[in-house]
Amino acid sequence: MLSRPPKLIPMITPLIDPFARTIDYLRVSVTDRCDFRCVYCMSENMTFLPKKELLTLEELDRMCSAFIRMGVKKLRITGGEPLVRRGIMTFFEAMARHLKSGDLEELTLTTNGSQLEKYAAQLAGFGIKRVNVSLDTLDEEKFARVTRWGRLPQVLRGIEAAQAAGLRVKLNAVALKDFNEDELFTLTDWCAERDIDLTFIEVMPMGDLGNEDRIGQFWSLKDLRAQLETRGSLTDLPDRTGGPARYVRVDETGQKIGFITPLSHNFCESCNRVRITCTGEIYTCLGQEGHSDLRGPLRASENDAVLEDAIRHAITLKPKGHDFDYSRQQVDGQVSRHMSHTGG
Ligand code: SAM
Ligand code: SF4
């Protein structure tokens, strides 16, 4: 008897850009709103998009599922503050089906931590393993100043809840001159004591924030690293995520520390990611203005073929790299949108 022919699995060509980079990482901003107003991210009086502009949770599901069919293996949910979007747990639960099927390798989020106390257990229940929490200072008064609206104890309780739920926490701290320079070792030790990974980020010229002084805020991670080296020796680690982060190990303690240095180090050659805004625009480079609309194609037809064509076309436009440059003591390559628009 003839054996049954193997089941035909439709072959979908992976997303490869013109510079031969495979796109397998998608970051999605699910809202432009936030319960904080961090000074480097938003102006004090932000105008937010009307709700009807946003992709609905169902549309976000269709969008992300299309990318996953086309080879995306890692999905990061961000914002604005993703956990303030109403009904967002339904969306995480829906995305968890791709984890269960094995099509998606990792579902994760970047959050300011303010709502983690409420949601950490549910997130862990959906199969989320890791969460990035943004925290620049452990000083309550400074925290209130840099976030304008935030309360540190609430975030600290969120981090505790995340760890108690079994989530691996990574702390992202924006390096800000004359702001958290004096907390370098406090932050580092605080993380080491709690087994929390730590990554420093250079401030990027995103959005017109009125009177914020970009050059004044900029604390080069080369300097930061040199300060860390006054206390211990650092070994560069080969770990690469296709993104802008580089990692070192503190030899004396074994602690791993990351540096995201879009300005003093160019990371574009290994970029594997694209970003979707909450209105369904795709930005194939964080540091460029170029983008394409995917909401139109998504809404044009219930058949995802139109959307998939639009996604493929957008990937053909991914630029080689960004043009941020502070080296001439002026902000070159600045992009006009806020980080909360594209999602950090
Ligand atoms: N609200 C969430 C949070 O704060 O983690 C997610 C969105 S936020 C835009 C993502 C990341 O972008 C945060 O770690 C934040 O510190 C970072 N960020 C915002 N504006 C930035 C800027 N101008 N330069 C560098 N990082 C920035
Ligand atoms: Fe909100 Fe995150 Fe931007 Fe701060 S960095 S204002 S928490 S979106």
Short mmCIF file of C-alpha atoms and ligand atoms in Angstrom, two decimals:
data_model
loop_
_atom_site.label_atom_id
_atom_site.label_comp_id
_atom_site.label_asym_id
_atom_site.label_seq_id
_atom_site.Cartn_x
_atom_site.Cartn_y
_atom_site.Cartn_z
CA MET A 1 0.00 0.00 0.00
CA LEU A 2 1.21 3.46 -0.86
CA SER A 3 2.05 5.58 2.12
CA ARG A 4 0.11 8.78 2.56
CA PRO A 5 1.87 11.76 0.87
CA PRO A 6 3.37 14.20 3.33
CA LYS A 7 1.06 17.04 4.31
CA LEU A 8 1.85 20.11 2.26
CA ILE A 9 2.72 23.05 4.44
CA PRO A 10 2.40 26.30 2.48
CA MET A 11 5.86 27.81 2.15
CA ILE A 12 5.97 31.45 3.04
CA THR A 13 9.22 33.13 2.12
CA PRO A 14 10.79 34.77 5.15
CA LEU A 15 11.10 38.53 5.34
CA ILE A 16 14.55 39.51 4.05
CA ASP A 17 15.46 43.12 3.43
CA PRO A 18 17.63 44.53 0.60
CA PHE A 19 20.74 44.24 2.79
CA ALA A 20 20.17 40.50 3.34
CA ARG A 21 19.00 40.96 6.93
CA THR A 22 16.28 38.50 7.97
CA ILE A 23 13.48 40.25 9.81
CA ASP A 24 12.30 38.01 12.61
CA TYR A 25 11.68 40.50 15.41
CA LEU A 26 8.63 42.75 15.62
CA ARG A 27 8.00 45.49 18.13
CA VAL A 28 4.48 46.74 18.36
CA SER A 29 3.30 49.88 20.08
CA VAL A 30 -0.23 49.25 21.27
CA THR A 31 -0.95 52.77 22.51
CA ASP A 32 0.63 56.21 22.40
CA ARG A 33 -0.75 56.98 25.85
CA CYS A 34 1.10 56.69 29.10
CA ASP A 35 0.59 57.31 32.79
CA PHE A 36 4.05 58.95 32.97
CA ARG A 37 5.55 61.90 31.10
CA CYS A 38 9.28 61.13 31.09
CA VAL A 39 11.23 64.24 30.21
CA TYR A 40 13.24 62.62 27.38
CA CYS A 41 10.21 60.90 25.89
CA MET A 42 7.18 63.17 26.09
CA SER A 43 6.36 66.80 26.54
CA GLU A 44 4.35 67.75 29.59
CA ASN A 45 1.22 68.48 27.59
CA MET A 46 1.11 65.72 25.06
CA THR A 47 -1.74 65.53 22.61
CA PHE A 48 -2.70 61.94 22.08
CA LEU A 49 -4.28 60.36 19.04
CA PRO A 50 -8.05 60.04 18.85
CA LYS A 51 -9.01 56.46 19.78
CA LYS A 52 -10.46 55.75 16.33
CA GLU A 53 -6.99 56.18 14.82
CA LEU A 54 -5.67 53.24 16.81
CA LEU A 55 -5.70 49.69 15.59
CA THR A 56 -8.31 47.76 17.53
CA LEU A 57 -7.13 44.79 19.56
CA GLU A 58 -8.55 42.51 16.85
CA GLU A 59 -6.62 44.41 14.18
CA LEU A 60 -3.44 44.21 16.26
CA ASP A 61 -4.00 40.47 16.44
CA ARG A 62 -4.37 40.20 12.63
CA MET A 63 -1.31 42.37 12.09
CA CYS A 64 0.95 40.45 14.49
CA SER A 65 -0.34 37.09 13.30
CA ALA A 66 0.50 38.03 9.69
CA PHE A 67 4.07 38.89 10.71
CA ILE A 68 4.35 35.63 12.64
CA ARG A 69 3.21 33.68 9.56
CA MET A 70 5.93 35.50 7.66
CA GLY A 71 8.66 34.41 10.01
CA VAL A 72 8.63 36.72 13.01
CA LYS A 73 9.82 34.71 16.02
CA LYS A 74 10.03 37.37 18.66
CA LEU A 75 7.29 39.83 19.49
CA ARG A 76 7.74 42.72 21.90
CA ILE A 77 4.74 44.76 23.02
CA THR A 78 5.47 48.35 23.89
CA GLY A 79 4.01 51.85 23.71
CA GLY A 80 3.40 54.45 25.22
CA GLU A 81 2.68 52.33 28.22
CA PRO A 82 1.29 49.01 26.92
CA LEU A 83 -0.31 48.07 30.22
CA VAL A 84 -2.58 51.13 30.27
CA ARG A 85 -4.36 50.11 27.07
CA ARG A 86 -7.84 48.90 27.96
CA GLY A 87 -8.33 45.17 27.37
CA ILE A 88 -4.65 44.57 26.72
CA MET A 89 -4.67 41.29 28.65
CA THR A 90 -7.05 39.88 26.01
CA PHE A 91 -4.47 40.73 23.38
CA PHE A 92 -1.61 39.08 25.32
CA GLU A 93 -3.77 36.02 25.80
CA ALA A 94 -4.51 35.93 22.06
CA MET A 95 -0.82 36.21 21.18
CA ALA A 96 -0.01 33.42 23.61
CA ARG A 97 -1.62 30.97 21.15
CA HIS A 98 1.37 31.53 18.85
CA LEU A 99 3.69 30.58 21.70
CA LYS A 100 1.71 27.42 22.30
CA SER A 101 1.81 26.50 18.60
CA GLY A 102 5.57 27.08 18.55
CA ASP A 103 5.32 29.64 15.74
CA LEU A 104 6.48 32.35 18.10
CA GLU A 105 9.56 31.80 20.26
CA GLU A 106 9.18 34.75 22.55
CA LEU A 107 6.44 37.14 23.60
CA THR A 108 7.59 39.96 25.80
CA LEU A 109 6.94 43.58 26.76
CA THR A 110 8.60 46.84 27.72
CA THR A 111 6.83 48.67 30.50
CA ASN A 112 7.31 51.46 32.99
CA GLY A 113 6.26 48.98 35.67
CA SER A 114 3.40 51.02 37.07
CA GLN A 115 0.77 48.36 36.32
CA LEU A 116 2.90 45.27 36.87
CA GLU A 117 1.66 44.65 40.36
CA LYS A 118 -1.79 44.21 38.84
CA TYR A 119 -0.84 42.17 35.76
CA ALA A 120 2.41 40.27 36.39
CA ALA A 121 0.76 36.99 37.40
CA GLN A 122 -1.54 36.99 34.36
CA LEU A 123 1.31 37.77 32.03
CA ALA A 124 3.34 34.90 33.44
CA GLY A 125 0.29 32.66 33.08
CA PHE A 126 0.18 33.45 29.35
CA GLY A 127 3.70 32.12 28.90
CA ILE A 128 5.60 35.38 29.04
CA LYS A 129 9.02 34.74 30.52
CA ARG A 130 10.70 38.12 30.55
CA VAL A 131 9.79 41.74 30.99
CA ASN A 132 11.80 44.91 30.48
CA VAL A 133 11.12 47.60 33.04
CA SER A 134 12.34 51.14 32.49
CA LEU A 135 13.75 52.75 35.61
CA ASP A 136 16.36 55.49 35.65
CA THR A 137 16.73 56.24 39.34
CA LEU A 138 16.08 54.72 42.76
CA ASP A 139 15.58 58.09 44.36
CA GLU A 140 11.91 58.88 44.89
CA GLU A 141 12.22 62.60 44.34
CA LYS A 142 14.35 62.22 41.21
CA PHE A 143 11.98 59.58 39.89
CA ALA A 144 9.04 61.96 40.29
CA ARG A 145 11.07 64.62 38.48
CA VAL A 146 12.17 62.52 35.50
CA THR A 147 8.79 60.83 34.97
CA ARG A 148 6.85 63.98 35.96
CA TRP A 149 3.83 61.84 36.95
CA GLY A 150 5.34 58.61 38.27
CA ARG A 151 5.56 57.21 41.79
CA LEU A 152 8.61 55.08 42.53
CA PRO A 153 7.11 52.78 45.22
CA GLN A 154 4.40 51.64 42.78
CA VAL A 155 7.05 50.65 40.22
CA LEU A 156 9.16 48.87 42.83
CA ARG A 157 6.11 46.87 43.91
CA GLY A 158 5.54 46.05 40.23
CA ILE A 159 9.08 44.72 39.88
CA GLU A 160 8.65 42.61 43.01
CA ALA A 161 5.37 41.23 41.69
CA ALA A 162 7.00 40.35 38.38
CA GLN A 163 9.79 38.47 40.10
CA ALA A 164 7.35 36.74 42.42
CA ALA A 165 5.38 35.59 39.36
CA GLY A 166 8.56 34.07 37.94
CA LEU A 167 9.21 36.68 35.27
CA ARG A 168 12.82 37.48 34.50
CA VAL A 169 13.20 41.25 34.89
CA LYS A 170 15.56 43.42 32.89
CA LEU A 171 15.93 47.00 33.94
CA ASN A 172 16.50 49.64 31.27
CA ALA A 173 17.99 52.87 32.56
CA VAL A 174 18.48 55.89 30.34
CA ALA A 175 21.90 57.39 31.10
CA LEU A 176 21.33 61.06 31.81
CA LYS A 177 24.12 63.50 32.48
CA ASP A 178 23.89 65.31 35.81
CA PHE A 179 20.88 63.18 36.68
CA ASN A 180 21.75 59.56 37.39
CA GLU A 181 25.54 59.66 36.99
CA ASP A 182 25.84 59.58 40.77
CA GLU A 183 23.64 56.45 40.94
CA LEU A 184 25.70 54.29 38.63
CA PHE A 185 26.93 51.98 41.37
CA THR A 186 23.71 52.15 43.41
CA LEU A 187 21.67 51.00 40.40
CA THR A 188 24.21 48.35 39.47
CA ASP A 189 24.33 46.91 42.98
CA TRP A 190 20.57 47.09 43.46
CA CYS A 191 20.12 44.98 40.33
CA ALA A 192 22.87 42.53 41.27
CA GLU A 193 21.30 41.96 44.70
CA ARG A 194 17.96 41.12 43.09
CA ASP A 195 19.30 39.11 40.15
CA ILE A 196 17.89 41.70 37.75
CA ASP A 197 19.62 42.26 34.41
CA LEU A 198 20.61 45.84 33.76
CA THR A 199 21.01 47.74 30.52
CA PHE A 200 21.93 51.37 30.09
CA ILE A 201 20.55 53.34 27.15
CA GLU A 202 21.99 56.46 25.57
CA VAL A 203 19.42 59.19 25.20
CA MET A 204 18.30 59.53 21.59
CA PRO A 205 17.16 62.63 19.73
CA MET A 206 13.52 61.64 19.36
CA GLY A 207 10.66 64.11 19.26
CA ASP A 208 10.61 67.82 19.75
CA LEU A 209 10.36 68.23 23.49
CA GLY A 210 10.49 71.99 23.61
CA ASN A 211 13.11 73.13 26.07
CA GLU A 212 14.81 69.78 26.77
CA ASP A 213 18.50 70.09 26.06
CA ARG A 214 19.67 67.03 24.12
CA ILE A 215 23.40 67.66 24.25
CA GLY A 216 23.09 68.53 27.92
CA GLN A 217 21.26 65.25 28.63
CA PHE A 218 23.69 63.07 26.74
CA TRP A 219 25.92 60.90 28.87
CA SER A 220 28.02 58.73 26.61
CA LEU A 221 28.07 55.07 27.57
CA LYS A 222 31.79 55.09 26.81
CA ASP A 223 32.16 57.38 29.84
CA LEU A 224 29.71 55.31 31.84
CA ARG A 225 31.67 52.16 31.04
CA ALA A 226 34.92 53.84 32.02
CA GLN A 227 33.37 54.71 35.39
CA LEU A 228 32.25 51.11 35.89
CA GLU A 229 35.81 50.03 35.17
CA THR A 230 37.12 52.09 38.06
CA ARG A 231 35.49 49.52 40.34
CA GLY A 232 36.05 46.24 38.52
CA SER A 233 37.18 44.73 35.27
CA LEU A 234 34.73 44.16 32.45
CA THR A 235 34.83 41.42 29.85
CA ASP A 236 32.99 41.90 26.58
CA LEU A 237 30.49 39.15 25.93
CA PRO A 238 29.70 37.82 22.49
CA ASP A 239 25.90 37.77 23.16
CA ARG A 240 24.12 39.57 20.38
CA THR A 241 20.41 39.92 19.93
CA GLY A 242 20.51 41.51 16.48
CA GLY A 243 19.82 44.76 18.26
CA PRO A 244 21.81 47.67 19.56
CA ALA A 245 22.73 46.09 22.89
CA ARG A 246 26.25 44.98 23.74
CA TYR A 247 26.95 43.11 26.96
CA VAL A 248 29.82 42.90 29.40
CA ARG A 249 30.44 40.79 32.49
CA VAL A 250 31.82 42.28 35.67
CA ASP A 251 34.62 39.82 36.37
CA GLU A 252 34.57 40.21 40.16
CA THR A 253 30.81 39.61 40.59
CA GLY A 254 29.71 37.87 37.38
CA GLN A 255 27.03 40.53 36.83
CA LYS A 256 26.01 41.09 33.22
CA ILE A 257 25.47 44.67 32.09
CA GLY A 258 24.15 45.83 28.73
CA PHE A 259 24.81 49.02 26.79
CA ILE A 260 22.50 50.36 24.12
CA THR A 261 24.62 52.84 22.23
CA PRO A 262 22.94 54.01 19.07
CA LEU A 263 24.99 57.19 19.10
CA SER A 264 28.52 56.27 20.01
CA HIS A 265 28.36 52.89 18.26
CA ASN A 266 26.51 52.06 15.08
CA PHE A 267 24.57 48.81 15.31
CA CYS A 268 22.64 48.75 12.08
CA GLU A 269 24.45 46.01 10.20
CA SER A 270 22.85 43.27 12.28
CA CYS A 271 19.39 44.84 12.63
CA ASN A 272 16.69 42.16 12.50
CA ARG A 273 13.69 44.21 13.58
CA VAL A 274 10.87 46.43 12.48
CA ARG A 275 8.34 48.45 14.44
CA ILE A 276 4.62 49.00 14.12
CA THR A 277 2.96 52.05 15.63
CA CYS A 278 -0.40 51.92 17.32
CA THR A 279 -1.94 53.36 14.14
CA GLY A 280 -0.51 50.62 11.96
CA GLU A 281 2.46 52.38 10.39
CA ILE A 282 5.55 50.30 9.91
CA TYR A 283 8.91 51.91 10.68
CA THR A 284 11.72 49.77 9.40
CA CYS A 285 14.34 51.93 11.13
CA LEU A 286 14.00 53.61 14.53
CA GLY A 287 16.27 56.42 13.45
CA GLN A 288 14.69 57.36 10.15
CA GLU A 289 11.48 59.11 9.20
CA GLY A 290 10.61 56.64 6.41
CA HIS A 291 7.54 54.53 7.06
CA SER A 292 4.65 52.82 5.28
CA ASP A 293 1.01 52.48 6.12
CA LEU A 294 -0.25 49.00 6.94
CA ARG A 295 -3.60 50.04 8.43
CA GLY A 296 -5.02 50.83 4.97
CA PRO A 297 -4.11 47.42 3.52
CA LEU A 298 -5.30 45.73 6.73
CA ARG A 299 -8.68 47.44 6.57
CA ALA A 300 -8.95 47.15 2.78
CA SER A 301 -9.72 43.47 2.85
CA GLU A 302 -10.53 40.69 5.25
CA ASN A 303 -8.16 38.59 3.24
CA ASP A 304 -4.64 38.95 4.64
CA ALA A 305 -3.03 38.69 1.19
CA VAL A 306 -3.27 42.47 0.73
CA LEU A 307 -1.67 43.05 4.12
CA GLU A 308 1.09 40.52 3.45
CA ASP A 309 1.93 42.21 0.14
CA ALA A 310 2.12 45.57 1.89
CA ILE A 311 4.40 44.11 4.58
CA ARG A 312 6.74 42.62 1.97
CA HIS A 313 6.86 45.89 0.10
CA ALA A 314 7.64 47.82 3.30
CA ILE A 315 10.55 45.49 4.06
CA THR A 316 12.07 46.24 0.66
CA LEU A 317 12.33 49.86 1.81
CA LYS A 318 14.27 49.16 5.02
CA PRO A 319 17.21 51.56 5.01
CA LYS A 320 20.78 50.52 5.67
CA GLY A 321 20.98 52.45 8.93
CA HIS A 322 20.23 55.55 10.95
CA ASP A 323 21.98 58.92 10.87
CA PHE A 324 21.97 59.97 14.53
CA ASP A 325 25.16 61.85 15.23
CA TYR A 326 26.17 64.00 18.19
CA SER A 327 29.83 64.04 17.26
CA ARG A 328 29.82 67.60 15.94
CA GLN A 329 28.29 68.86 19.19
CA GLN A 330 24.96 69.32 17.50
CA VAL A 331 22.04 66.99 17.14
CA ASP A 332 22.24 65.58 13.63
CA GLY A 333 19.85 63.03 12.25
CA GLN A 334 17.12 63.93 14.73
CA VAL A 335 13.73 62.39 14.02
CA SER A 336 10.61 64.37 14.78
CA ARG A 337 8.39 61.69 16.27
CA HIS A 338 8.40 60.80 19.94
CA MET A 339 9.71 57.48 21.16
CA SER A 340 6.24 56.73 22.53
CA HIS A 341 4.93 56.89 18.95
CA THR A 342 7.20 54.24 17.47
CA GLY A 343 7.68 52.31 20.67
CA GLY A 344 11.09 52.03 22.30
N1 SAM B 1 6.39 52.98 28.60
C1 SAM B 1 7.24 51.89 28.44
C2 SAM B 1 8.56 52.12 29.14
O1 SAM B 1 8.84 53.24 29.55
O2 SAM B 1 9.30 51.15 29.26
C3 SAM B 1 7.49 51.48 27.01
C4 SAM B 1 7.70 52.56 25.99
S1 SAM B 1 9.13 53.56 26.22
C5 SAM B 1 9.00 54.64 24.85
C6 SAM B 1 10.41 52.42 25.80
C7 SAM B 1 11.82 52.80 26.19
O3 SAM B 1 12.19 53.94 25.46
C8 SAM B 1 12.00 53.14 27.64
O4 SAM B 1 13.02 52.32 28.17
C9 SAM B 1 12.44 54.58 27.63
O5 SAM B 1 13.35 54.84 28.64
C10 SAM B 1 13.06 54.69 26.27
N2 SAM B 1 13.11 56.04 25.75
C11 SAM B 1 12.11 56.94 25.61
N3 SAM B 1 12.56 58.09 25.06
C12 SAM B 1 13.88 57.92 24.85
C13 SAM B 1 14.93 58.72 24.28
N4 SAM B 1 14.69 59.93 23.83
N5 SAM B 1 16.16 58.18 24.22
C14 SAM B 1 16.43 56.93 24.67
N6 SAM B 1 15.50 56.13 25.20
C15 SAM B 1 14.24 56.61 25.28
FE1 SF4 B 2 5.79 56.71 29.19
FE2 SF4 B 2 7.72 54.98 28.69
FE3 SF4 B 2 7.71 57.38 27.50
FE4 SF4 B 2 8.19 57.25 30.08
S1 SF4 B 2 9.45 56.35 28.47
S2 SF4 B 2 6.75 58.67 29.08
S3 SF4 B 2 6.95 55.58 30.72
S4 SF4 B 2 6.24 55.79 27.20
#
